[in-house]
């Protein structure tokens, strides 16, 4: 699976949290802010960090936004800049735009100019937002401890028709399959020789360090 790529505009507390969590989970992240100090601070943790004025249309057009899987617009205290960034990302053909808002009226405006989703940080943490963006085929994501995660993941296209024994996911991806969901029924006593159906989803347990490998598989 190809790595997901995201751009995060605005590196306040919320934007920085989203950018760092996305990078930690395994995405390629372009982090952007007008404040050079914030750009410098986050640079070691993301793929690329840049000082950019989002109202500079020419510079924005040079960022390759059309190649991104999504952007997160988290500009603090400047609704005009948030609106401009949203419009330019929409014009660039970004497939998914998430914007941060401080008020309901601002949420309405951002949706009108192209945001697919508007979130209010007081209601959603940067950690949760990052996970929702990166999840892809992940249907559920639960922290069992500081290092262990339990995930429900849809059957990959190349898994269908094969058996658990053939896939050997523990060896290939270092994940432990503890159950399979078939529609609304969860089966825990697994037969390793039953062919996998496309409607199956897998309940797996893994170390968080193995998440990037699972995403790329």
PDB file of C-alpha atoms in Angstrom:
ATOM      1  CA  UNK A   1       0.000   0.000   0.000  1.00  0.00           C
ATOM      2  CA  UNK A   2       1.390   3.401  -1.013  1.00  0.00           C
ATOM      3  CA  UNK A   3       2.192   5.788   1.802  1.00  0.00           C
ATOM      4  CA  UNK A   4      -0.456   8.440   2.340  1.00  0.00           C
ATOM      5  CA  UNK A   5       0.647  12.047   1.943  1.00  0.00           C
ATOM      6  CA  UNK A   6      -0.749  15.047   3.804  1.00  0.00           C
ATOM      7  CA  UNK A   7      -0.068  18.750   4.139  1.00  0.00           C
ATOM      8  CA  UNK A   8      -0.731  20.516   7.428  1.00  0.00           C
ATOM      9  CA  UNK A   9      -1.183  24.292   7.283  1.00  0.00           C
ATOM     10  CA  UNK A  10      -0.733  26.008  10.632  1.00  0.00           C
ATOM     11  CA  UNK A  11       1.541  24.603  13.314  1.00  0.00           C
ATOM     12  CA  UNK A  12      -0.117  25.738  16.497  1.00  0.00           C
ATOM     13  CA  UNK A  13      -0.705  23.178  19.228  1.00  0.00           C
ATOM     14  CA  UNK A  14      -3.418  21.359  17.269  1.00  0.00           C
ATOM     15  CA  UNK A  15      -1.717  21.440  13.855  1.00  0.00           C
ATOM     16  CA  UNK A  16       1.593  20.303  15.303  1.00  0.00           C
ATOM     17  CA  UNK A  17      -0.142  17.424  17.086  1.00  0.00           C
ATOM     18  CA  UNK A  18      -1.824  16.260  13.867  1.00  0.00           C
ATOM     19  CA  UNK A  19       1.383  16.574  11.819  1.00  0.00           C
ATOM     20  CA  UNK A  20       3.536  14.685  14.304  1.00  0.00           C
ATOM     21  CA  UNK A  21       1.001  11.908  14.820  1.00  0.00           C
ATOM     22  CA  UNK A  22       0.515  11.442  11.067  1.00  0.00           C
ATOM     23  CA  UNK A  23       4.273  11.155  10.608  1.00  0.00           C
ATOM     24  CA  UNK A  24       4.620   8.760  13.524  1.00  0.00           C
ATOM     25  CA  UNK A  25       1.934   6.466  12.130  1.00  0.00           C
ATOM     26  CA  UNK A  26       3.739   6.359   8.795  1.00  0.00           C
ATOM     27  CA  UNK A  27       2.405   9.076   6.488  1.00  0.00           C
ATOM     28  CA  UNK A  28       4.481  11.524   4.486  1.00  0.00           C
ATOM     29  CA  UNK A  29       3.803  14.973   5.931  1.00  0.00           C
ATOM     30  CA  UNK A  30       4.435  18.463   4.577  1.00  0.00           C
ATOM     31  CA  UNK A  31       4.180  20.886   7.521  1.00  0.00           C
ATOM     32  CA  UNK A  32       3.609  24.567   6.741  1.00  0.00           C
ATOM     33  CA  UNK A  33       3.468  27.745   8.793  1.00  0.00           C
ATOM     34  CA  UNK A  34       4.257  31.412   8.352  1.00  0.00           C
ATOM     35  CA  UNK A  35       6.259  31.322  11.605  1.00  0.00           C
ATOM     36  CA  UNK A  36       9.817  30.211  10.845  1.00  0.00           C
ATOM     37  CA  UNK A  37      10.437  29.123  14.438  1.00  0.00           C
ATOM     38  CA  UNK A  38       7.500  26.688  14.358  1.00  0.00           C
ATOM     39  CA  UNK A  39       8.699  25.327  11.029  1.00  0.00           C
ATOM     40  CA  UNK A  40      12.173  24.780  12.456  1.00  0.00           C
ATOM     41  CA  UNK A  41      10.809  23.035  15.563  1.00  0.00           C
ATOM     42  CA  UNK A  42       8.731  20.484  13.667  1.00  0.00           C
ATOM     43  CA  UNK A  43      11.209  19.810  10.844  1.00  0.00           C
ATOM     44  CA  UNK A  44      12.886  16.778  12.505  1.00  0.00           C
ATOM     45  CA  UNK A  45       9.545  15.006  12.899  1.00  0.00           C
ATOM     46  CA  UNK A  46       7.991  15.322   9.429  1.00  0.00           C
ATOM     47  CA  UNK A  47       8.948  14.635   5.818  1.00  0.00           C
ATOM     48  CA  UNK A  48       9.291  18.316   4.932  1.00  0.00           C
ATOM     49  CA  UNK A  49       8.634  21.612   6.716  1.00  0.00           C
ATOM     50  CA  UNK A  50       8.302  24.975   4.979  1.00  0.00           C
ATOM     51  CA  UNK A  51       7.684  28.611   5.801  1.00  0.00           C
ATOM     52  CA  UNK A  52       4.822  29.664   3.515  1.00  0.00           C
ATOM     53  CA  UNK A  53       2.261  32.449   3.480  1.00  0.00           C
ATOM     54  CA  UNK A  54      -0.940  30.656   2.458  1.00  0.00           C
ATOM     55  CA  UNK A  55      -2.239  33.858   0.882  1.00  0.00           C
ATOM     56  CA  UNK A  56       0.638  33.759  -1.625  1.00  0.00           C
ATOM     57  CA  UNK A  57      -1.128  32.011  -4.490  1.00  0.00           C
ATOM     58  CA  UNK A  58       1.995  31.477  -6.590  1.00  0.00           C
ATOM     59  CA  UNK A  59       3.863  29.754  -3.760  1.00  0.00           C
ATOM     60  CA  UNK A  60       0.828  27.657  -2.853  1.00  0.00           C
ATOM     61  CA  UNK A  61       0.539  26.473  -6.448  1.00  0.00           C
ATOM     62  CA  UNK A  62       4.167  25.309  -6.354  1.00  0.00           C
ATOM     63  CA  UNK A  63       3.628  22.925  -3.422  1.00  0.00           C
ATOM     64  CA  UNK A  64       2.229  20.025  -5.434  1.00  0.00           C
ATOM     65  CA  UNK A  65      -0.975  19.919  -3.432  1.00  0.00           C
ATOM     66  CA  UNK A  66      -2.782  17.954  -6.128  1.00  0.00           C
ATOM     67  CA  UNK A  67      -0.556  14.988  -5.229  1.00  0.00           C
ATOM     68  CA  UNK A  68      -1.696  14.976  -1.604  1.00  0.00           C
ATOM     69  CA  UNK A  69      -4.238  12.533  -0.205  1.00  0.00           C
ATOM     70  CA  UNK A  70      -5.512  15.328   1.994  1.00  0.00           C
ATOM     71  CA  UNK A  71      -4.741  18.619   3.709  1.00  0.00           C
ATOM     72  CA  UNK A  72      -5.421  19.832   7.217  1.00  0.00           C
ATOM     73  CA  UNK A  73      -5.928  23.572   7.550  1.00  0.00           C
ATOM     74  CA  UNK A  74      -5.214  24.483  11.146  1.00  0.00           C
ATOM     75  CA  UNK A  75      -4.478  28.192  10.990  1.00  0.00           C
ATOM     76  CA  UNK A  76      -4.985  29.925  14.327  1.00  0.00           C
ATOM     77  CA  UNK A  77      -6.740  33.265  14.670  1.00  0.00           C
ATOM     78  CA  UNK A  78      -6.926  34.153  10.982  1.00  0.00           C
ATOM     79  CA  UNK A  79     -10.178  33.195   9.296  1.00  0.00           C
ATOM     80  CA  UNK A  80      -9.209  34.964   6.051  1.00  0.00           C
ATOM     81  CA  UNK A  81      -6.068  32.829   5.751  1.00  0.00           C
ATOM     82  CA  UNK A  82      -8.062  29.664   6.479  1.00  0.00           C
ATOM     83  CA  UNK A  83     -10.574  30.575   3.782  1.00  0.00           C
ATOM     84  CA  UNK A  84      -7.847  31.380   1.245  1.00  0.00           C
ATOM     85  CA  UNK A  85      -5.984  28.136   1.976  1.00  0.00           C
ATOM     86  CA  UNK A  86      -9.205  26.148   1.614  1.00  0.00           C
ATOM     87  CA  UNK A  87     -10.057  27.782  -1.711  1.00  0.00           C
ATOM     88  CA  UNK A  88      -6.553  27.274  -3.138  1.00  0.00           C
ATOM     89  CA  UNK A  89      -6.464  23.628  -2.034  1.00  0.00           C
ATOM     90  CA  UNK A  90      -9.866  23.064  -3.613  1.00  0.00           C
ATOM     91  CA  UNK A  91      -8.731  24.687  -6.856  1.00  0.00           C
ATOM     92  CA  UNK A  92      -5.620  22.471  -6.825  1.00  0.00           C
ATOM     93  CA  UNK A  93      -7.826  19.387  -6.782  1.00  0.00           C
ATOM     94  CA  UNK A  94      -6.963  18.129  -3.293  1.00  0.00           C
ATOM     95  CA  UNK A  95      -9.312  15.164  -2.762  1.00  0.00           C
ATOM     96  CA  UNK A  96      -9.946  15.760   0.948  1.00  0.00           C
ATOM     97  CA  UNK A  97      -9.767  19.014   2.889  1.00  0.00           C
ATOM     98  CA  UNK A  98     -10.163  19.166   6.651  1.00  0.00           C
ATOM     99  CA  UNK A  99     -10.233  22.576   8.300  1.00  0.00           C
ATOM    100  CA  UNK A 100     -10.066  23.702  11.910  1.00  0.00           C
ATOM    101  CA  UNK A 101     -12.605  26.197  13.175  1.00  0.00           C
ATOM    102  CA  UNK A 102     -13.167  28.035  16.427  1.00  0.00           C
ATOM    103  CA  UNK A 103     -16.845  28.836  15.935  1.00  0.00           C
ATOM    104  CA  UNK A 104     -19.891  27.310  14.270  1.00  0.00           C
ATOM    105  CA  UNK A 105     -20.341  30.294  11.935  1.00  0.00           C
ATOM    106  CA  UNK A 106     -16.752  29.888  10.733  1.00  0.00           C
ATOM    107  CA  UNK A 107     -17.432  26.185  10.153  1.00  0.00           C
ATOM    108  CA  UNK A 108     -20.288  27.070   7.826  1.00  0.00           C
ATOM    109  CA  UNK A 109     -18.098  29.457   5.830  1.00  0.00           C
ATOM    110  CA  UNK A 110     -15.251  26.958   5.481  1.00  0.00           C
ATOM    111  CA  UNK A 111     -17.637  24.276   4.244  1.00  0.00           C
ATOM    112  CA  UNK A 112     -19.082  26.711   1.712  1.00  0.00           C
ATOM    113  CA  UNK A 113     -15.654  27.423   0.212  1.00  0.00           C
ATOM    114  CA  UNK A 114     -14.637  23.778  -0.097  1.00  0.00           C
ATOM    115  CA  UNK A 115     -13.773  22.067   3.195  1.00  0.00           C
ATOM    116  CA  UNK A 116     -14.978  18.456   3.266  1.00  0.00           C
ATOM    117  CA  UNK A 117     -14.925  18.387   7.054  1.00  0.00           C
ATOM    118  CA  UNK A 118     -14.603  21.098   9.673  1.00  0.00           C
ATOM    119  CA  UNK A 119     -13.579  20.219  13.196  1.00  0.00           C
ATOM    120  CA  UNK A 120     -13.514  22.180  16.435  1.00  0.00           C
ATOM    121  CA  UNK A 121     -10.341  21.198  18.347  1.00  0.00           C
ATOM    122  CA  UNK A 122     -12.042  21.437  21.726  1.00  0.00           C
ATOM    123  CA  UNK A 123     -14.179  18.492  20.598  1.00  0.00           C
ATOM    124  CA  UNK A 124     -11.562  16.418  18.765  1.00  0.00           C
ATOM    125  CA  UNK A 125      -7.924  15.902  19.709  1.00  0.00           C
ATOM    126  CA  UNK A 126      -5.104  16.090  17.196  1.00  0.00           C
ATOM    127  CA  UNK A 127      -4.347  12.441  17.918  1.00  0.00           C
ATOM    128  CA  UNK A 128      -7.858  11.329  17.018  1.00  0.00           C
ATOM    129  CA  UNK A 129      -7.952  13.457  13.872  1.00  0.00           C
ATOM    130  CA  UNK A 130      -4.620  12.055  12.676  1.00  0.00           C
ATOM    131  CA  UNK A 131      -5.846   8.514  13.143  1.00  0.00           C
ATOM    132  CA  UNK A 132      -9.049   9.190  11.242  1.00  0.00           C
ATOM    133  CA  UNK A 133      -7.002  10.587   8.344  1.00  0.00           C
ATOM    134  CA  UNK A 134      -4.447   7.821   8.220  1.00  0.00           C
ATOM    135  CA  UNK A 135      -6.780   4.933   8.847  1.00  0.00           C
ATOM    136  CA  UNK A 136      -7.548   3.938   5.241  1.00  0.00           C
ATOM    137  CA  UNK A 137      -8.950   0.440   5.634  1.00  0.00           C
ATOM    138  CA  UNK A 138      -8.856   0.638   9.444  1.00  0.00           C
ATOM    139  CA  UNK A 139     -12.411   0.373  10.769  1.00  0.00           C
ATOM    140  CA  UNK A 140     -11.465   0.572  14.443  1.00  0.00           C
ATOM    141  CA  UNK A 141      -8.352   1.705  16.267  1.00  0.00           C
ATOM    142  CA  UNK A 142      -7.956   1.020  20.004  1.00  0.00           C
ATOM    143  CA  UNK A 143      -4.986   1.628  22.310  1.00  0.00           C
ATOM    144  CA  UNK A 144      -4.515  -1.404  24.557  1.00  0.00           C
ATOM    145  CA  UNK A 145      -1.370   0.074  26.105  1.00  0.00           C
ATOM    146  CA  UNK A 146       1.250   2.701  25.331  1.00  0.00           C
ATOM    147  CA  UNK A 147       2.751   0.381  22.696  1.00  0.00           C
ATOM    148  CA  UNK A 148       0.068  -2.154  21.708  1.00  0.00           C
ATOM    149  CA  UNK A 149      -2.830  -1.412  19.335  1.00  0.00           C
ATOM    150  CA  UNK A 150      -5.911  -3.405  18.383  1.00  0.00           C
ATOM    151  CA  UNK A 151      -7.209  -2.622  14.901  1.00  0.00           C
ATOM    152  CA  UNK A 152     -10.078  -3.792  12.753  1.00  0.00           C
ATOM    153  CA  UNK A 153      -9.005  -3.768   9.122  1.00  0.00           C
ATOM    154  CA  UNK A 154     -10.901  -4.646   5.956  1.00  0.00           C
ATOM    155  CA  UNK A 155      -9.713  -7.575   3.862  1.00  0.00           C
ATOM    156  CA  UNK A 156      -7.201  -6.379   1.286  1.00  0.00           C
ATOM    157  CA  UNK A 157      -7.965  -7.118  -2.339  1.00  0.00           C
ATOM    158  CA  UNK A 158      -4.983  -9.441  -2.671  1.00  0.00           C
ATOM    159  CA  UNK A 159      -6.017 -11.375   0.459  1.00  0.00           C
ATOM    160  CA  UNK A 160      -9.379 -12.463  -0.941  1.00  0.00           C
ATOM    161  CA  UNK A 161      -9.490 -16.162  -1.836  1.00  0.00           C
ATOM    162  CA  UNK A 162      -6.381 -16.973   0.187  1.00  0.00           C
ATOM    163  CA  UNK A 163      -6.284 -18.574   3.627  1.00  0.00           C
ATOM    164  CA  UNK A 164      -4.749 -17.247   6.831  1.00  0.00           C
ATOM    165  CA  UNK A 165      -2.178 -19.996   6.574  1.00  0.00           C
ATOM    166  CA  UNK A 166      -1.194 -18.849   3.078  1.00  0.00           C
ATOM    167  CA  UNK A 167      -1.061 -15.186   4.057  1.00  0.00           C
ATOM    168  CA  UNK A 168       1.071 -15.872   7.144  1.00  0.00           C
ATOM    169  CA  UNK A 169       0.406 -12.340   8.425  1.00  0.00           C
ATOM    170  CA  UNK A 170       2.298 -12.872  11.646  1.00  0.00           C
ATOM    171  CA  UNK A 171       5.523 -13.476   9.738  1.00  0.00           C
ATOM    172  CA  UNK A 172       4.926 -10.959   6.933  1.00  0.00           C
ATOM    173  CA  UNK A 173       3.547  -8.033   8.921  1.00  0.00           C
ATOM    174  CA  UNK A 174       4.171  -8.987  12.565  1.00  0.00           C
ATOM    175  CA  UNK A 175       0.444  -8.829  13.371  1.00  0.00           C
ATOM    176  CA  UNK A 176      -1.676 -11.288  15.324  1.00  0.00           C
ATOM    177  CA  UNK A 177      -5.160 -12.005  13.943  1.00  0.00           C
ATOM    178  CA  UNK A 178      -7.448 -12.648  16.921  1.00  0.00           C
ATOM    179  CA  UNK A 179     -10.795 -12.595  15.127  1.00  0.00           C
ATOM    180  CA  UNK A 180     -12.667 -12.145  11.859  1.00  0.00           C
ATOM    181  CA  UNK A 181     -15.864 -10.165  11.407  1.00  0.00           C
ATOM    182  CA  UNK A 182     -18.251 -11.613   8.835  1.00  0.00           C
ATOM    183  CA  UNK A 183     -20.988  -8.993   8.485  1.00  0.00           C
ATOM    184  CA  UNK A 184     -22.175  -8.541  12.103  1.00  0.00           C
ATOM    185  CA  UNK A 185     -20.756 -11.778  13.484  1.00  0.00           C
ATOM    186  CA  UNK A 186     -17.289 -11.996  15.003  1.00  0.00           C
ATOM    187  CA  UNK A 187     -15.538 -15.367  14.819  1.00  0.00           C
ATOM    188  CA  UNK A 188     -12.739 -15.876  17.342  1.00  0.00           C
ATOM    189  CA  UNK A 189     -12.043 -19.597  16.809  1.00  0.00           C
ATOM    190  CA  UNK A 190     -10.335 -19.250  13.444  1.00  0.00           C
ATOM    191  CA  UNK A 191      -9.844 -21.970  10.859  1.00  0.00           C
ATOM    192  CA  UNK A 192      -6.544 -21.091   9.118  1.00  0.00           C
ATOM    193  CA  UNK A 193      -7.574 -22.988   5.973  1.00  0.00           C
ATOM    194  CA  UNK A 194     -10.876 -21.243   5.177  1.00  0.00           C
ATOM    195  CA  UNK A 195     -10.635 -18.920   2.107  1.00  0.00           C
ATOM    196  CA  UNK A 196     -11.025 -15.231   2.906  1.00  0.00           C
ATOM    197  CA  UNK A 197     -14.062 -13.401   1.534  1.00  0.00           C
ATOM    198  CA  UNK A 198     -14.015  -9.760   0.447  1.00  0.00           C
ATOM    199  CA  UNK A 199     -16.620  -8.809   3.085  1.00  0.00           C
ATOM    200  CA  UNK A 200     -14.418 -10.054   5.940  1.00  0.00           C
ATOM    201  CA  UNK A 201     -12.633  -7.687   8.255  1.00  0.00           C
ATOM    202  CA  UNK A 202      -9.816  -8.721  10.562  1.00  0.00           C
ATOM    203  CA  UNK A 203      -9.357  -7.885  14.228  1.00  0.00           C
ATOM    204  CA  UNK A 204      -5.620  -7.741  14.797  1.00  0.00           C
ATOM    205  CA  UNK A 205      -3.221  -6.852  17.602  1.00  0.00           C
ATOM    206  CA  UNK A 206       0.177  -5.327  16.865  1.00  0.00           C
ATOM    207  CA  UNK A 207       2.945  -3.145  18.192  1.00  0.00           C
ATOM    208  CA  UNK A 208       2.499   0.506  17.181  1.00  0.00           C
ATOM    209  CA  UNK A 209       5.954   0.387  15.577  1.00  0.00           C
ATOM    210  CA  UNK A 210       4.562  -2.046  13.000  1.00  0.00           C
ATOM    211  CA  UNK A 211       1.754   0.289  11.865  1.00  0.00           C
ATOM    212  CA  UNK A 212       3.783   1.813   9.002  1.00  0.00           C
ATOM    213  CA  UNK A 213       4.560  -1.654   7.645  1.00  0.00           C
ATOM    214  CA  UNK A 214       0.871  -2.611   7.779  1.00  0.00           C
ATOM    215  CA  UNK A 215      -0.093   0.587   5.951  1.00  0.00           C
ATOM    216  CA  UNK A 216       2.442  -0.030   3.195  1.00  0.00           C
ATOM    217  CA  UNK A 217       1.516  -3.676   2.676  1.00  0.00           C
TER     218      UNK A 217
END
